[in-house]
mmCIF file of C-alpha atoms in Angstrom:
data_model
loop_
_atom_site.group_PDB
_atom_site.id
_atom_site.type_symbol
_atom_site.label_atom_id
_atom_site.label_comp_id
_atom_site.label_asym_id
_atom_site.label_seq_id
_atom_site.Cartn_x
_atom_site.Cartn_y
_atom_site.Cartn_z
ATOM 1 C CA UNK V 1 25.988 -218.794 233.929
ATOM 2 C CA UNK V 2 23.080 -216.621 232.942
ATOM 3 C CA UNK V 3 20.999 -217.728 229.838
ATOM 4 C CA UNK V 4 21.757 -214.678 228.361
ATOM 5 C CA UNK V 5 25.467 -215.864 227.911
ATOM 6 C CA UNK V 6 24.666 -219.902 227.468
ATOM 7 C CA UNK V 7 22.009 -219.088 224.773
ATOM 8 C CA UNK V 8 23.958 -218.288 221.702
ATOM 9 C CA UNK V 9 22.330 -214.954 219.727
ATOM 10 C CA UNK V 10 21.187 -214.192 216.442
ATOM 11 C CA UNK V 11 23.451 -212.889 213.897
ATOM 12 C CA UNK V 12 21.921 -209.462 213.767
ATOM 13 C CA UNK V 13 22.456 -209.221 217.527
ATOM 14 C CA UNK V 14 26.318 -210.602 217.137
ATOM 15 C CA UNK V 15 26.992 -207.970 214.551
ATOM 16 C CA UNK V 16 25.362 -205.261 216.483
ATOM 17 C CA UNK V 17 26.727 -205.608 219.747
ATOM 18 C CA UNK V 18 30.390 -206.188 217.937
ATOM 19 C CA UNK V 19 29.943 -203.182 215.944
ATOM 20 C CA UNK V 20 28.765 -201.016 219.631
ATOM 21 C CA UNK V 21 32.116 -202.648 221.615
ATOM 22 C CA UNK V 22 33.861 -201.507 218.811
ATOM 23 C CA UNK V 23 33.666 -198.018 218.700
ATOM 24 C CA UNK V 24 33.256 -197.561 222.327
ATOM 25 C CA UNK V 25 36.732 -199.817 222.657
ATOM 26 C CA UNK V 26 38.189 -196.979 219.710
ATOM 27 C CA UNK V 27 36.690 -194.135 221.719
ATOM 28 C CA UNK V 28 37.728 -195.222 224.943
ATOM 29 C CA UNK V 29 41.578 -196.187 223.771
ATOM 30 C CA UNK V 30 41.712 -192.053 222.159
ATOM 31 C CA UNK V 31 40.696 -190.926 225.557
ATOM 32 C CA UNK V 32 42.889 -193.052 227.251
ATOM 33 C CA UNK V 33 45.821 -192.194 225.574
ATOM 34 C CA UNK V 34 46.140 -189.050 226.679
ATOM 35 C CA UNK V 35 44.962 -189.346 230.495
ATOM 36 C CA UNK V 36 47.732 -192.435 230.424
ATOM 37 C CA UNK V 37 50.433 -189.842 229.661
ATOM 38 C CA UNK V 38 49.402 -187.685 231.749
ATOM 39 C CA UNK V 39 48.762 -190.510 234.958
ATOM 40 C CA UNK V 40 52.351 -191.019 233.687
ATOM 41 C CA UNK V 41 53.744 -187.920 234.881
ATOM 42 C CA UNK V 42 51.896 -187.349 238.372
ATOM 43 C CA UNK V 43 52.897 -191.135 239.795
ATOM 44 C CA UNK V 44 56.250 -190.696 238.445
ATOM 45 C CA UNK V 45 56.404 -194.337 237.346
ATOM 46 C CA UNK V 46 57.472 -193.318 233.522
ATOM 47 C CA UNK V 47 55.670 -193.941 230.418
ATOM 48 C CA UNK V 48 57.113 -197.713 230.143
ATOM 49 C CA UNK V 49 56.305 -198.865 233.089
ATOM 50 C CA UNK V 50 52.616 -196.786 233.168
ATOM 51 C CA UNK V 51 51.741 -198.382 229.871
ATOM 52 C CA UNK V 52 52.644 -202.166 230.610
ATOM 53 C CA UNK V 53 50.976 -201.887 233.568
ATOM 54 C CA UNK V 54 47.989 -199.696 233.414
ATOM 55 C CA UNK V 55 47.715 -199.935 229.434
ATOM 56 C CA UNK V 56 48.360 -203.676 229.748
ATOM 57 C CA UNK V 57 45.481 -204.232 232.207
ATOM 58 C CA UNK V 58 43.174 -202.192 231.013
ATOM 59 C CA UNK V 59 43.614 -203.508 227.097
ATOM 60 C CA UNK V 60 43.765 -206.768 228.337
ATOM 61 C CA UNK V 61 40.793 -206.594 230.383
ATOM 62 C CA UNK V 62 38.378 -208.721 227.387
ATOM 63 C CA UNK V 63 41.060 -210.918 226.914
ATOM 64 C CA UNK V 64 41.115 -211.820 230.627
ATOM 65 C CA UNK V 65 37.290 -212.278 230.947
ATOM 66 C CA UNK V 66 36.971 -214.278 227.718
ATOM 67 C CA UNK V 67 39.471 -216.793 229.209
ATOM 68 C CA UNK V 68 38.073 -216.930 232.586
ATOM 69 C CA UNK V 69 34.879 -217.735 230.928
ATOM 70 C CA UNK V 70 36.004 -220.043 228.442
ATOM 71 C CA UNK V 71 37.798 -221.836 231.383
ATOM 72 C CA UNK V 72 34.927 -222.081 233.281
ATOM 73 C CA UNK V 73 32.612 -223.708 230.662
ATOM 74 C CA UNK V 74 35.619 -226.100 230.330
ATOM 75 C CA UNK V 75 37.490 -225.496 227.364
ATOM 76 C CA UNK V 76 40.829 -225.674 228.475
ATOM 77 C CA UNK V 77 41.830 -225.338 224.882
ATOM 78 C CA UNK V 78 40.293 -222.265 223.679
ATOM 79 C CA UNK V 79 41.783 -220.630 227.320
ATOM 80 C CA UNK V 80 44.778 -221.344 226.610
ATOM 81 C CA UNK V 81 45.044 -220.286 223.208
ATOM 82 C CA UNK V 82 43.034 -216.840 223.735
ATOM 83 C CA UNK V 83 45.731 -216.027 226.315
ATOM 84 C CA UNK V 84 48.657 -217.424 224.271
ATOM 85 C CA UNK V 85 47.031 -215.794 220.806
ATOM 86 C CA UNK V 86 46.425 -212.771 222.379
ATOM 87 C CA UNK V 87 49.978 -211.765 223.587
ATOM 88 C CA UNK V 88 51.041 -212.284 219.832
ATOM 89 C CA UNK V 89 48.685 -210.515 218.611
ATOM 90 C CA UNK V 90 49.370 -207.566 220.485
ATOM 91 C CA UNK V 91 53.066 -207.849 219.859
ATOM 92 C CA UNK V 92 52.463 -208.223 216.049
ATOM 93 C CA UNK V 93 50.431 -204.735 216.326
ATOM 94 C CA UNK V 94 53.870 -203.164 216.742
ATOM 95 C CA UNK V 95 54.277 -203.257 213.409
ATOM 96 C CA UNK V 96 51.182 -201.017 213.248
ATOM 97 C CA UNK V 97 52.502 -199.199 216.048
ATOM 98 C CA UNK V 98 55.490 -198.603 213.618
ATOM 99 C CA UNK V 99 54.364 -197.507 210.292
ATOM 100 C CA UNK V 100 52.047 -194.595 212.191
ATOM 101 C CA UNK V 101 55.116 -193.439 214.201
ATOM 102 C CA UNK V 102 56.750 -191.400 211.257
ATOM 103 C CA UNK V 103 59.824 -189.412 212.829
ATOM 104 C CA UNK V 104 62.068 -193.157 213.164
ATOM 105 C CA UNK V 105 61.896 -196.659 214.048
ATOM 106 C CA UNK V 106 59.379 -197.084 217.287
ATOM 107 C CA UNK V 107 61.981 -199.923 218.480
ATOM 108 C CA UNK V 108 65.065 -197.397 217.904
ATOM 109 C CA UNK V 109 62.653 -194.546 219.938
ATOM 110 C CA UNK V 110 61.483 -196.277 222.551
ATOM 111 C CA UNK V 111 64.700 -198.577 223.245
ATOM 112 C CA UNK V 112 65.296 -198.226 227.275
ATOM 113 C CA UNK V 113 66.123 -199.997 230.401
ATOM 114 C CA UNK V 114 62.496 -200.439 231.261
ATOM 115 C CA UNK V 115 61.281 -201.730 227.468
ATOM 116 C CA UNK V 116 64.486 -204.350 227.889
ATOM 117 C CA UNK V 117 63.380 -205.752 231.024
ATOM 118 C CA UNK V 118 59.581 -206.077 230.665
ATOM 119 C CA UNK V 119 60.406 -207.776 227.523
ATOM 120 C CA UNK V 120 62.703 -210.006 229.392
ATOM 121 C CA UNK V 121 59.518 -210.308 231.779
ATOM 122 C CA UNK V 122 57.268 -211.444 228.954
ATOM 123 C CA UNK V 123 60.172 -214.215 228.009
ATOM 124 C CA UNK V 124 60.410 -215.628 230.867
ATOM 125 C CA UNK V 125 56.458 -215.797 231.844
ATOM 126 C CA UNK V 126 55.752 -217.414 228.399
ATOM 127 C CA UNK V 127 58.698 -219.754 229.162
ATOM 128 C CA UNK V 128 56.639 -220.398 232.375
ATOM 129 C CA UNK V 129 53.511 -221.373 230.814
ATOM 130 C CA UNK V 130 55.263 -223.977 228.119
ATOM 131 C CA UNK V 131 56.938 -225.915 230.576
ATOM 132 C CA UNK V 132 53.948 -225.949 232.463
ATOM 133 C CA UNK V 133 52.741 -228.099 230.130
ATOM 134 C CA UNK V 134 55.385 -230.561 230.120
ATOM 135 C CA UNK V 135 55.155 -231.417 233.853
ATOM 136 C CA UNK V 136 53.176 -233.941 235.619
ATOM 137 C CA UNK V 137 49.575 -233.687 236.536
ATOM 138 C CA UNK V 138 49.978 -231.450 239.936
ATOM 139 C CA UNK V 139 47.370 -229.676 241.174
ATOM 140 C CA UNK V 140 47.352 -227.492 244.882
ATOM 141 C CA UNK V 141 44.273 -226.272 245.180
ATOM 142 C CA UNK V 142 43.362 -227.005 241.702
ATOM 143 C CA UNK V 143 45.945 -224.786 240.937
ATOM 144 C CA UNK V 144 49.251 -225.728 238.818
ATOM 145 C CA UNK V 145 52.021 -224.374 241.048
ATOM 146 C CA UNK V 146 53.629 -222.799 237.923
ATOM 147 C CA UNK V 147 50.933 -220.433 237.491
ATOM 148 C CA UNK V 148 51.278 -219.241 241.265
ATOM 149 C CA UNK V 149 55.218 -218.976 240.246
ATOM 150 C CA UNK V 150 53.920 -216.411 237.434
ATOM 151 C CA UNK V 151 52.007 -214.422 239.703
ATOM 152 C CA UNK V 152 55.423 -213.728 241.878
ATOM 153 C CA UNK V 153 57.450 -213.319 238.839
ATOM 154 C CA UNK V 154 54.895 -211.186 237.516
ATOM 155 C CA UNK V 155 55.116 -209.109 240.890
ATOM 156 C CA UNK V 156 58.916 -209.162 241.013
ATOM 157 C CA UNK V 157 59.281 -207.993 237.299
ATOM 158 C CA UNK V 158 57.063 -205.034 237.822
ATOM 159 C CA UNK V 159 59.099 -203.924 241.073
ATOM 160 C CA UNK V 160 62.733 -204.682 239.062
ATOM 161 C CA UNK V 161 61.667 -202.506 236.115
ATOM 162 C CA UNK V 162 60.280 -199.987 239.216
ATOM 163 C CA UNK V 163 63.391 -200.022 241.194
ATOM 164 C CA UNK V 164 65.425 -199.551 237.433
ATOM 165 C CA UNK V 165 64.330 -196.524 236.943
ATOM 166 C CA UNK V 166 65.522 -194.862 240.326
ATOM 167 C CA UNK V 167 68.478 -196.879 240.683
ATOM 168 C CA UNK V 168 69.786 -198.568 236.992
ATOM 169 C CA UNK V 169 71.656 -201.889 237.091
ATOM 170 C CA UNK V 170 74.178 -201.069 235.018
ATOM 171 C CA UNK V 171 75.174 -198.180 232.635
ATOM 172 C CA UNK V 172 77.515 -198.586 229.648
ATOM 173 C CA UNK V 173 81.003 -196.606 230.433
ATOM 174 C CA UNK V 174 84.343 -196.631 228.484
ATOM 175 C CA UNK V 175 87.141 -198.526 230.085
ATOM 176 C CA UNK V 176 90.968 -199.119 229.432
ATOM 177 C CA UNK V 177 90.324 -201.983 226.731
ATOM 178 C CA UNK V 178 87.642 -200.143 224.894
ATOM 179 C CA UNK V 179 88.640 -199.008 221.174
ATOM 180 C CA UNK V 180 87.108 -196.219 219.549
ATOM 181 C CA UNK V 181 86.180 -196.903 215.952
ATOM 182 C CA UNK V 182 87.760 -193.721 213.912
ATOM 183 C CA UNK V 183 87.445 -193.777 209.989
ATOM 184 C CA UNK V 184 90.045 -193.935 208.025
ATOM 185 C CA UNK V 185 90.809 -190.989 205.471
ATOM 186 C CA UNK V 186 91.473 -193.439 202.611
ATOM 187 C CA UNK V 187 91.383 -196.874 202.482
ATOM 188 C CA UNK V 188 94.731 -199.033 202.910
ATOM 189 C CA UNK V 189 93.377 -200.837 199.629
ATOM 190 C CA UNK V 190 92.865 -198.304 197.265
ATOM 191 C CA UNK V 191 96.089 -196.292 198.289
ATOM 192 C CA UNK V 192 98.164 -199.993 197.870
ATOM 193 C CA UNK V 193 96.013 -200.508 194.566
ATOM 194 C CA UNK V 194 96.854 -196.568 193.531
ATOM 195 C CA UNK V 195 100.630 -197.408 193.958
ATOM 196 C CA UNK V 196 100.963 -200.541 191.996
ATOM 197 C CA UNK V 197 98.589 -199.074 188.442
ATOM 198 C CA UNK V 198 100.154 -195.741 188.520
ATOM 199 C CA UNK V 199 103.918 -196.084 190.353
ATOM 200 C CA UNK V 200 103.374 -192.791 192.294
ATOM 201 C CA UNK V 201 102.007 -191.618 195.525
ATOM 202 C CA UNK V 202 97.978 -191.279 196.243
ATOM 203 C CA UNK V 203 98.512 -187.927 196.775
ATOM 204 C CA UNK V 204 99.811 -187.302 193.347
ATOM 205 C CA UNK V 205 97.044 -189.486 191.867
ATOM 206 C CA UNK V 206 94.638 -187.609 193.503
ATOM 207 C CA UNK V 207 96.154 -184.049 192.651
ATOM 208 C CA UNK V 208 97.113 -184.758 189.070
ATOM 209 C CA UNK V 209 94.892 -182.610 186.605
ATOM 210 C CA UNK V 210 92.463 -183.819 184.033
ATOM 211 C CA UNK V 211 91.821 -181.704 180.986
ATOM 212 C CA UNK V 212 88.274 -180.605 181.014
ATOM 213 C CA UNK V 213 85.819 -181.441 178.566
ATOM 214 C CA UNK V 214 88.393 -184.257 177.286
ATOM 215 C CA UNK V 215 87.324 -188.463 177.208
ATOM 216 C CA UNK V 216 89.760 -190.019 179.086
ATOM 217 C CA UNK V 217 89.663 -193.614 177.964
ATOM 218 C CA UNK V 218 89.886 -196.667 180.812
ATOM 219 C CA UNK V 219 92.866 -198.203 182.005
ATOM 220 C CA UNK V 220 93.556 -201.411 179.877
ATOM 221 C CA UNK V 221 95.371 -204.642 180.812
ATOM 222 C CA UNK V 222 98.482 -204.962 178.914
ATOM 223 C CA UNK V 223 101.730 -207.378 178.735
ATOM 224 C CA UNK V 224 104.437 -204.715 178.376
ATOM 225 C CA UNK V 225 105.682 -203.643 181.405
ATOM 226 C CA UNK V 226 106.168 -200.028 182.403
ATOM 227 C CA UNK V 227 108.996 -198.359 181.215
ATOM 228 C CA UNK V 228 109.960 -197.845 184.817
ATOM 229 C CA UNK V 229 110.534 -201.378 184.867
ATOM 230 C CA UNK V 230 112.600 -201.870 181.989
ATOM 231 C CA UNK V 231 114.919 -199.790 182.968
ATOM 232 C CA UNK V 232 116.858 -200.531 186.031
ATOM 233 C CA UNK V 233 118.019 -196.841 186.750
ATOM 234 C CA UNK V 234 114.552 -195.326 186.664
ATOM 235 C CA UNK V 235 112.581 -194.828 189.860
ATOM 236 C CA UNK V 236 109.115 -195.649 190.358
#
């Protein structure tokens, strides 16, 4: 590596050259944005698939050299945990993503086929990588063979969530056995509980008059039955 990299630098430097990737990373993202959607549009590949892909590479680009390079001055550690830490930091920033999206929920707008599968994708690569770990010391090339296994299931997620697009899977459709949910007008337990305190019909209940501007004082619980009751010829 070059001394200018194996040296470490002075605090002033640290802070300067932070401060300087900074902006130009803040400048660079604004600009990006809107060439993105628009790269979107002319390659026809849909804003999902645009952004994991080209916004994923392209924001992950630091990430990728800082764990090549921590790799290569062997610490395995700190690689592994920049890549690891990374992805959930970058999922956490949905909750950023969220509170600047004002007109709803950003996972209730941008819920879709594509969204589904590439988190699927990122499920199954991270399941990858942990039981990676678990398995015995095997090396091709000095290569783990799990990590060329993410490379092709990398490959064959992007062309699934491709091909989805074109050609969905699977749509949701109404069959024989499926039960629309209609509201009832009134609920079976008030209009039971309406029958039993007042002896009548909910529609009466409902219709019967109240003099305006007059208290009307709550029910209260009481051990004589209803006249109704008492006598044997009277009809509820």
């Amino acid at each position: 590596m070059p001394d200018l990299f194996a040296t470490p630098w002075s605090l002033g430097t640290s802070v300067a050259v932070f401060v300087t990737a900074g902006i130009l990373t803040v400048v660079a993202s604004i600009r990006l944005v809107g060439l993105g959607d628009t790269l979107a549009d002319r390659t026809g590949w849909g804003e999902a698939l645009f952004g994991a892909v080209f916004f994923g590479l392209a924001t992950s680009l630091s990430g990728i050299v800082m764990t090549a390079v921590t790799a290569a001055a062997e610490q395995p550690q700190l690689a592994y945990s920049n890549a690891v830490g990374g992805i959930a930091a970058q999922t956490t920033a949905l909750v950023v993503a969220d509170a600047f999206y004002r007109r709803a929920n950003l996972e209730h707008a941008s819920a879709s086929l594509s969204n589904l599968l590439f988190g699927c994708l990122l499920i199954a690569l991270l399941a990858l990588a942990l039981l990676a770990t678990y398995t015995p010391d095997v090396t091709v090339g000095g290569i783990h063979p799990v990590s060329l296994v993410m490379v092709v299931c990398y490959l064959g997620g992007i062309s699934l969530v491709r091909r989805s697009d074109a050609t969905p899977m699977w749509n949701a459709v109404d069959t024989s056995e499926t039960r629309t949910d209609v509201p009832q007008q009134q609920d079976p337990l008030e209009r039971h509980s309406t029958r039993v305190l007042g002896c009548s019909s909910p529609e009466s209940v409902s219709r019967s008059p109240r003099p305006a501007g007059r208290w009307v004082p709550p029910l209260r619980a009481s051990s004589k039955p209803p006249d109704c009751v008492q006598d044997s010829s009277a009809v509820c």
